[in-house]
Amino acid sequence: MAAYLQWRRFVFFDREAVKEPPGPDGAGGKPFVLPPGIAVCDSGRGSLGQIWFLPRSLQLTSFQAYKLRVTHLYQLKQHSILVSVGEDEEGINPLVKVWNLEKRDGGNPLCTRIFPAIPGNKPTVVSCLTVHENLNFMAIGFADGSVVLTKGDITRDRHSKTQILHEGSYPITGLAFRQSGKTTHLFVVTTENIQSYTLSVKDYPHLELDTHGCGLRCSSLSDPSQDLQFIVAGNECVYLYQPDERGPCFAFEGQKLIVHWYRGYLVIVSRDRKTSPKSEFAGSEAQNSDKQVLNIYDLCNKFIAYSSIFDDVVDVLAEWGSLYVLTRDGKIHVLQEKDTQTKLEMLFRKNLFEMAINLAKSHHLDSDGLSEIFRQYGDHLYNKGNHDGAIQQYIRTIGKLEPSYVIRKFLDAQRIHNLTAYLQTLHLQSLANADHTTLLLNCYTKLKDSSKLEEFIKTSESEVRFDVETAIKVLRQAGYYSHAVYLAEKHAHHEWYLKIQLEDIKNYQEALGYIGKLPFEQAESNMKRYGKILMHHVPNETTELLKILCTDYRPSGDKEGSGMLEGKKANSEEFIPVFANNSRELKAFLEHMTEVQSDSPQGVYDTLLELQLQNWAHEQDEQIKEKLHNEAITLLKSGRFKTVFDKALVLCQMHNFKDGVLYLYEQGKLFQQIMHYHMQNEQYKKVIEVCELYGDQEACLWEQALGYFARKEEDCKEYIAAVLKHIESKNLMPPLLVVQTLAHNSTATLSVIKDYLVNKLQKQSRQIEQDEQRIQKYREETTRIRQEIEELKASPKIFQKTKCSICTSALELPSVHFLCGHSFHQHCFESYSESDSECPTCMPENRKVMDMIRAQEQKRDLHDQFQHQLKCANDGFSVVADYFGRGVFNKLTLITDLPARAAPSIEAGLQRELLLPARRGT
């Protein structure tokens, strides 16, 4: 039970007397007065009614509804239907009339139904009346305790049925229909009890709700804001009822005269002073001299919205968005509710923020308006020093008020717990940014509240309401490494996880295992970044992971998909820098890669060769050194260094790896370098062996060998003789040049080259004799040919052949004869000859000669080729003689030359003809 004396009073309504509208002359402003004698009234559909109708324009109209008096009116809110109870004749004979205000009958509203209001056969006075808005129910209460229910269309006789619903010994003081879904209830209140009837169930079961009642016009039905509760106002309390039970009650003292419900407010008119007790049934008939108090209660927010004194109130009606109070003197007072903002400002001035919040909610103020109230309330509490209360109000502004407004107020260390609460809520609503996350985590760390910190970060994936990367940074900076690692691992921030594990916690083994669980691309990038650190602390495990990463990598944690997906492999060459200070592990890694992956990058083989040569050069144990030597040679012979020959050669030379250098020289056909290498080491036999092995491919090796031995002051006669023997057999050097070369050796005597010179001179003598014989032969042949030419020019040719040169049969006419001496049958010639002007027998040999001549002519201008052959040939004179024979140095005969000069051309052609056979004979 709530005592209304504790409720605050406000003036949320403006009171004003209704005045007459201005006339045609502009005059007006006088108080509006109703006609005298008004007994009952009701409102709805835009007018006030008794016999008189009062529209908003205040133009009164009336009609004669009854001959004597009107006792009750009920205006439906959703229909233009007016139900009245009155008398047409003296005595107790009340009549019920239903009026359709939209239809007219002679200028008056149409009366659609008339029937007597009598329960049974005994006439009695009507005490109250109510009609259901669906026009299917009408209930009439009588002074003898009876209630008559009309079911069906109340506007017509034939479609409705009337029956007595309730009989009792106490006068009926109030009736009200309550519709909830498809269920209809009727509340019946007498002076002594309250009952509820269920009209949607057969036989209309009823339930007694209470054993006390109220006076006339002291009951009403609330709106949905109070769950359509039935309100009964007694002199001590106001009770609220549901159809099946009694609800709350409020201790509003005073004799109640009128009770209404208006827009969530309970309107009660009561006496201003205590008077002698009267019958509750006759409670409405107050003495005219009594003052009456009108109170408007807000039951939801528990305050009095308005209170004022009136003289003898006839009724309080709600219409046109306002309350109208009719007094006995005919005046009308309008109570206009203030707007929500004005009411809130009144509450703000009195610092009644809680009440303002409740009021705003009941008026369905939007979230922006509520947020502003919360902010003002928070500011008020903050200024009073109630920081705990203030932060609770600020929390309610989240989403509307800028967080920085609140954060600045609570940055003091003594208020850090308030700031923490605000930031927590900010994150719960997913409205925090990275700065807010940083601030909240700093608050946790300063408060050393590990439990809250764990609760904050260990939320499920779907509930993360903060920037994870920011949280990791803050936790790492504050030294909460385990929390930071948890967040990084849970939310797949791999870089942060590895940074903290390697740089802060120094847990290298755990970091390495984590990398092995990552997808290929991320595992590769992180091994490149952190490989050196891991190799320094856990070399063996790191090497094994790199082997897997560069051959057939599958994440270690992916057991289901590891067998289905094809493994990926990284470029092993890119990980060589990881082994900067771990040569043993590097060697194992490189050897593994060359074994399992023959197509490894060239850098792998280059590095492995360099590593093996380094180990060979520094090794002291002969057995191990021999093993390393064999490994290096095997690697060189693998064929992987063809494209990087120079690099491998430099590595072998740097480490003085003799066998490797010689092998690479041989593979690169650098025979002179092989010989020079032996010369530098004064290995005379090796020099001779090199010349013997590669002299056929590069003849100058013997010349260089001769020059090398000639410069030696030691006794090298044996080696010089061997070289000279080969030079003589291959005719590699002119004798004069040999003599000049050996002249530099002070120990070499003439006996060294005696046999060489004798043999050389004998060969040249024999060659001279052969050349002279050949010259004589060519001269004789030339003379013979010249004679034949002259004979052909001056003497006739006699053909004495008797056989065909083709078929060897006896010649028969017709026949063909050629100057060369061959004769043919004409049919044989035509069958075998390719040209009419050439002898078929001589043609093949002639064509060979002509082709040689053409080839020589085409090569006349090949100067570059001539120079190259001249430079590379051991005997330059023979090259020059060859080109002389081709006619390169002969004068060219142009077509445009004069005919008189053709003779020298013929002579030149003859010269070529003579030279060619001589060339063929050589």
CSV table of N, CA, C and O in Angstrom, one decimal, residues 193-238:
chain,number,residue,atom,x,y,z
A,193,ASN,N,-19.9,-5.0,-2.5
A,193,ASN,CA,-19.0,-6.0,-3.0
A,193,ASN,C,-18.7,-5.7,-4.5
A,193,ASN,O,-19.3,-4.8,-5.1
A,194,ILE,N,-17.7,-6.5,-5.0
A,194,ILE,CA,-17.3,-6.3,-6.4
A,194,ILE,C,-17.2,-7.7,-7.0
A,194,ILE,O,-16.7,-8.7,-6.4
A,195,GLN,N,-17.8,-7.9,-8.2
A,195,GLN,CA,-17.8,-9.2,-8.8
A,195,GLN,C,-17.4,-9.1,-10.3
A,195,GLN,O,-17.5,-8.0,-10.9
A,196,SER,N,-16.9,-10.2,-10.8
A,196,SER,CA,-16.5,-10.2,-12.2
A,196,SER,C,-17.2,-11.4,-12.9
A,196,SER,O,-17.2,-12.5,-12.5
A,197,TYR,N,-17.8,-11.1,-14.1
A,197,TYR,CA,-18.6,-12.0,-14.9
A,197,TYR,C,-17.8,-12.3,-16.2
A,197,TYR,O,-17.3,-11.3,-16.8
A,198,THR,N,-17.7,-13.5,-16.6
A,198,THR,CA,-17.1,-13.9,-17.9
A,198,THR,C,-18.1,-14.1,-18.9
A,198,THR,O,-18.9,-15.1,-18.9
A,199,LEU,N,-18.3,-13.2,-19.8
A,199,LEU,CA,-19.4,-13.2,-20.8
A,199,LEU,C,-19.1,-14.1,-22.0
A,199,LEU,O,-20.0,-14.4,-22.8
A,200,SER,N,-17.8,-14.4,-22.2
A,200,SER,CA,-17.5,-15.2,-23.4
A,200,SER,C,-17.6,-16.7,-23.1
A,200,SER,O,-17.2,-17.5,-23.9
A,201,VAL,N,-18.1,-17.1,-21.9
A,201,VAL,CA,-18.2,-18.5,-21.5
A,201,VAL,C,-19.7,-18.7,-21.2
A,201,VAL,O,-20.4,-17.8,-20.7
A,202,LYS,N,-20.2,-19.9,-21.6
A,202,LYS,CA,-21.6,-20.2,-21.4
A,202,LYS,C,-21.9,-20.1,-19.9
A,202,LYS,O,-21.2,-20.5,-19.1
A,203,ASP,N,-23.2,-19.7,-19.6
A,203,ASP,CA,-23.7,-19.6,-18.2
A,203,ASP,C,-23.1,-18.4,-17.5
A,203,ASP,O,-23.4,-18.2,-16.3
A,204,TYR,N,-22.2,-17.7,-18.1
A,204,TYR,CA,-21.6,-16.5,-17.5
A,204,TYR,C,-21.1,-16.7,-16.1
A,204,TYR,O,-21.7,-16.2,-15.1
A,205,PRO,N,-20.1,-17.5,-15.9
A,205,PRO,CA,-19.6,-17.7,-14.5
A,205,PRO,C,-19.0,-16.4,-13.9
A,205,PRO,O,-18.5,-15.5,-14.7
A,206,HIS,N,-19.2,-16.3,-12.6
A,206,HIS,CA,-18.7,-15.0,-12.0
A,206,HIS,C,-17.9,-15.3,-10.8
A,206,HIS,O,-17.9,-16.4,-10.2
A,207,LEU,N,-17.1,-14.3,-10.4
A,207,LEU,CA,-16.2,-14.4,-9.3
A,207,LEU,C,-16.3,-13.2,-8.4
A,207,LEU,O,-16.2,-12.1,-9.0
A,208,GLU,N,-16.4,-13.4,-7.1
A,208,GLU,CA,-16.4,-12.2,-6.2
A,208,GLU,C,-15.0,-11.8,-5.9
A,208,GLU,O,-14.2,-12.6,-5.4
A,209,LEU,N,-14.7,-10.5,-6.2
A,209,LEU,CA,-13.3,-10.1,-6.1
A,209,LEU,C,-13.1,-9.4,-4.7
A,209,LEU,O,-12.0,-9.4,-4.2
A,210,ASP,N,-14.1,-8.8,-4.2
A,210,ASP,CA,-13.9,-8.1,-2.9
A,210,ASP,C,-15.2,-8.0,-2.2
A,210,ASP,O,-16.3,-8.1,-2.8
A,211,THR,N,-15.2,-7.7,-0.9
A,211,THR,CA,-16.4,-7.5,-0.1
A,211,THR,C,-16.7,-6.1,0.3
A,211,THR,O,-17.4,-5.9,1.3
A,212,HIS,N,-16.2,-5.2,-0.4
A,212,HIS,CA,-16.6,-3.8,-0.2
A,212,HIS,C,-16.7,-3.1,-1.6
A,212,HIS,O,-16.0,-3.6,-2.5
A,213,GLY,N,-17.5,-2.1,-1.6
A,213,GLY,CA,-17.8,-1.5,-2.9
A,213,GLY,C,-17.4,0.0,-2.9
A,213,GLY,O,-16.5,0.4,-2.3
A,214,CYS,N,-18.3,0.8,-3.6
A,214,CYS,CA,-18.0,2.2,-3.7
A,214,CYS,C,-19.3,2.9,-4.0
A,214,CYS,O,-20.4,2.2,-4.3
A,215,GLY,N,-19.3,4.2,-4.1
A,215,GLY,CA,-20.4,5.0,-4.4
A,215,GLY,C,-20.6,5.1,-5.9
A,215,GLY,O,-19.8,4.6,-6.7
A,216,LEU,N,-21.7,5.8,-6.3
A,216,LEU,CA,-21.9,6.0,-7.7
A,216,LEU,C,-20.8,6.9,-8.3
A,216,LEU,O,-20.3,7.8,-7.7
A,217,ARG,N,-20.5,6.5,-9.6
A,217,ARG,CA,-19.5,7.3,-10.4
A,217,ARG,C,-18.1,7.2,-9.7
A,217,ARG,O,-17.2,8.0,-10.0
A,218,CYS,N,-17.8,6.2,-8.8
A,218,CYS,CA,-16.5,6.1,-8.2
A,218,CYS,C,-15.8,4.9,-8.7
A,218,CYS,O,-15.0,4.3,-7.9
A,219,SER,N,-16.1,4.4,-9.8
A,219,SER,CA,-15.3,3.3,-10.5
A,219,SER,C,-15.1,3.6,-11.9
A,219,SER,O,-15.8,4.4,-12.5
A,220,SER,N,-14.0,3.0,-12.5
A,220,SER,CA,-13.6,3.2,-13.9
A,220,SER,C,-12.7,2.1,-14.3
A,220,SER,O,-12.2,1.3,-13.5
A,221,LEU,N,-12.5,2.0,-15.6
A,221,LEU,CA,-11.6,1.0,-16.2
A,221,LEU,C,-10.4,1.7,-16.8
A,221,LEU,O,-10.5,2.7,-17.5
A,222,SER,N,-9.2,1.2,-16.4
A,222,SER,CA,-8.0,1.8,-16.8
A,222,SER,C,-7.7,1.5,-18.3
A,222,SER,O,-8.3,0.6,-18.9
A,223,ASP,N,-6.7,2.1,-18.8
A,223,ASP,CA,-6.3,1.8,-20.2
A,223,ASP,C,-5.2,0.7,-20.2
A,223,ASP,O,-4.7,0.2,-19.1
A,224,PRO,N,-4.7,0.3,-21.3
A,224,PRO,CA,-3.7,-0.8,-21.3
A,224,PRO,C,-2.4,-0.5,-20.6
A,224,PRO,O,-1.7,-1.4,-20.2
A,225,SER,N,-2.1,0.8,-20.3
A,225,SER,CA,-0.9,1.1,-19.5
A,225,SER,C,-1.0,0.5,-18.1
A,225,SER,O,0.1,0.2,-17.5
A,226,GLN,N,-2.2,0.3,-17.6
A,226,GLN,CA,-2.4,-0.3,-16.3
A,226,GLN,C,-3.1,-1.6,-16.5
A,226,GLN,O,-3.8,-2.1,-15.6
A,227,ASP,N,-2.9,-2.3,-17.7
A,227,ASP,CA,-3.4,-3.6,-17.9
A,227,ASP,C,-4.9,-3.7,-17.8
A,227,ASP,O,-5.5,-4.7,-17.4
A,228,LEU,N,-5.6,-2.6,-18.2
A,228,LEU,CA,-7.1,-2.7,-18.2
A,228,LEU,C,-7.7,-3.1,-16.9
A,228,LEU,O,-8.6,-4.0,-16.8
A,229,GLN,N,-7.1,-2.6,-15.8
A,229,GLN,CA,-7.6,-3.0,-14.5
A,229,GLN,C,-8.9,-2.1,-14.1
A,229,GLN,O,-9.0,-1.0,-14.6
A,230,PHE,N,-9.7,-2.7,-13.3
A,230,PHE,CA,-10.9,-2.1,-12.9
A,230,PHE,C,-10.6,-1.3,-11.6
A,230,PHE,O,-10.1,-1.9,-10.6
A,231,ILE,N,-10.9,0.0,-11.6
A,231,ILE,CA,-10.5,0.9,-10.5
A,231,ILE,C,-11.8,1.2,-9.7
A,231,ILE,O,-12.8,1.6,-10.2
A,232,VAL,N,-11.6,0.9,-8.4
A,232,VAL,CA,-12.7,1.2,-7.4
A,232,VAL,C,-12.2,2.1,-6.3
A,232,VAL,O,-11.2,1.8,-5.7
A,233,ALA,N,-12.8,3.3,-6.1
A,233,ALA,CA,-12.3,4.3,-5.2
A,233,ALA,C,-13.2,4.3,-4.0
A,233,ALA,O,-14.4,4.8,-4.0
A,234,GLY,N,-12.7,3.8,-2.9
A,234,GLY,CA,-13.4,3.9,-1.6
A,234,GLY,C,-12.9,5.2,-0.9
A,234,GLY,O,-12.1,5.9,-1.3
A,235,ASN,N,-13.5,5.4,0.3
A,235,ASN,CA,-13.2,6.6,1.0
A,235,ASN,C,-11.8,6.5,1.6
A,235,ASN,O,-11.1,7.5,1.9
A,236,GLU,N,-11.3,5.3,1.8
A,236,GLU,CA,-9.9,5.1,2.4
A,236,GLU,C,-8.9,4.8,1.4
A,236,GLU,O,-7.8,5.3,1.5
A,237,CYS,N,-9.2,4.0,0.4
A,237,CYS,CA,-8.2,3.5,-0.6
A,237,CYS,C,-8.8,3.5,-1.9
A,237,CYS,O,-10.1,3.4,-2.1
A,238,VAL,N,-7.9,3.4,-2.9
A,238,VAL,CA,-8.3,3.1,-4.3
A,238,VAL,C,-7.8,1.7,-4.6
A,238,VAL,O,-6.6,1.5,-4.5
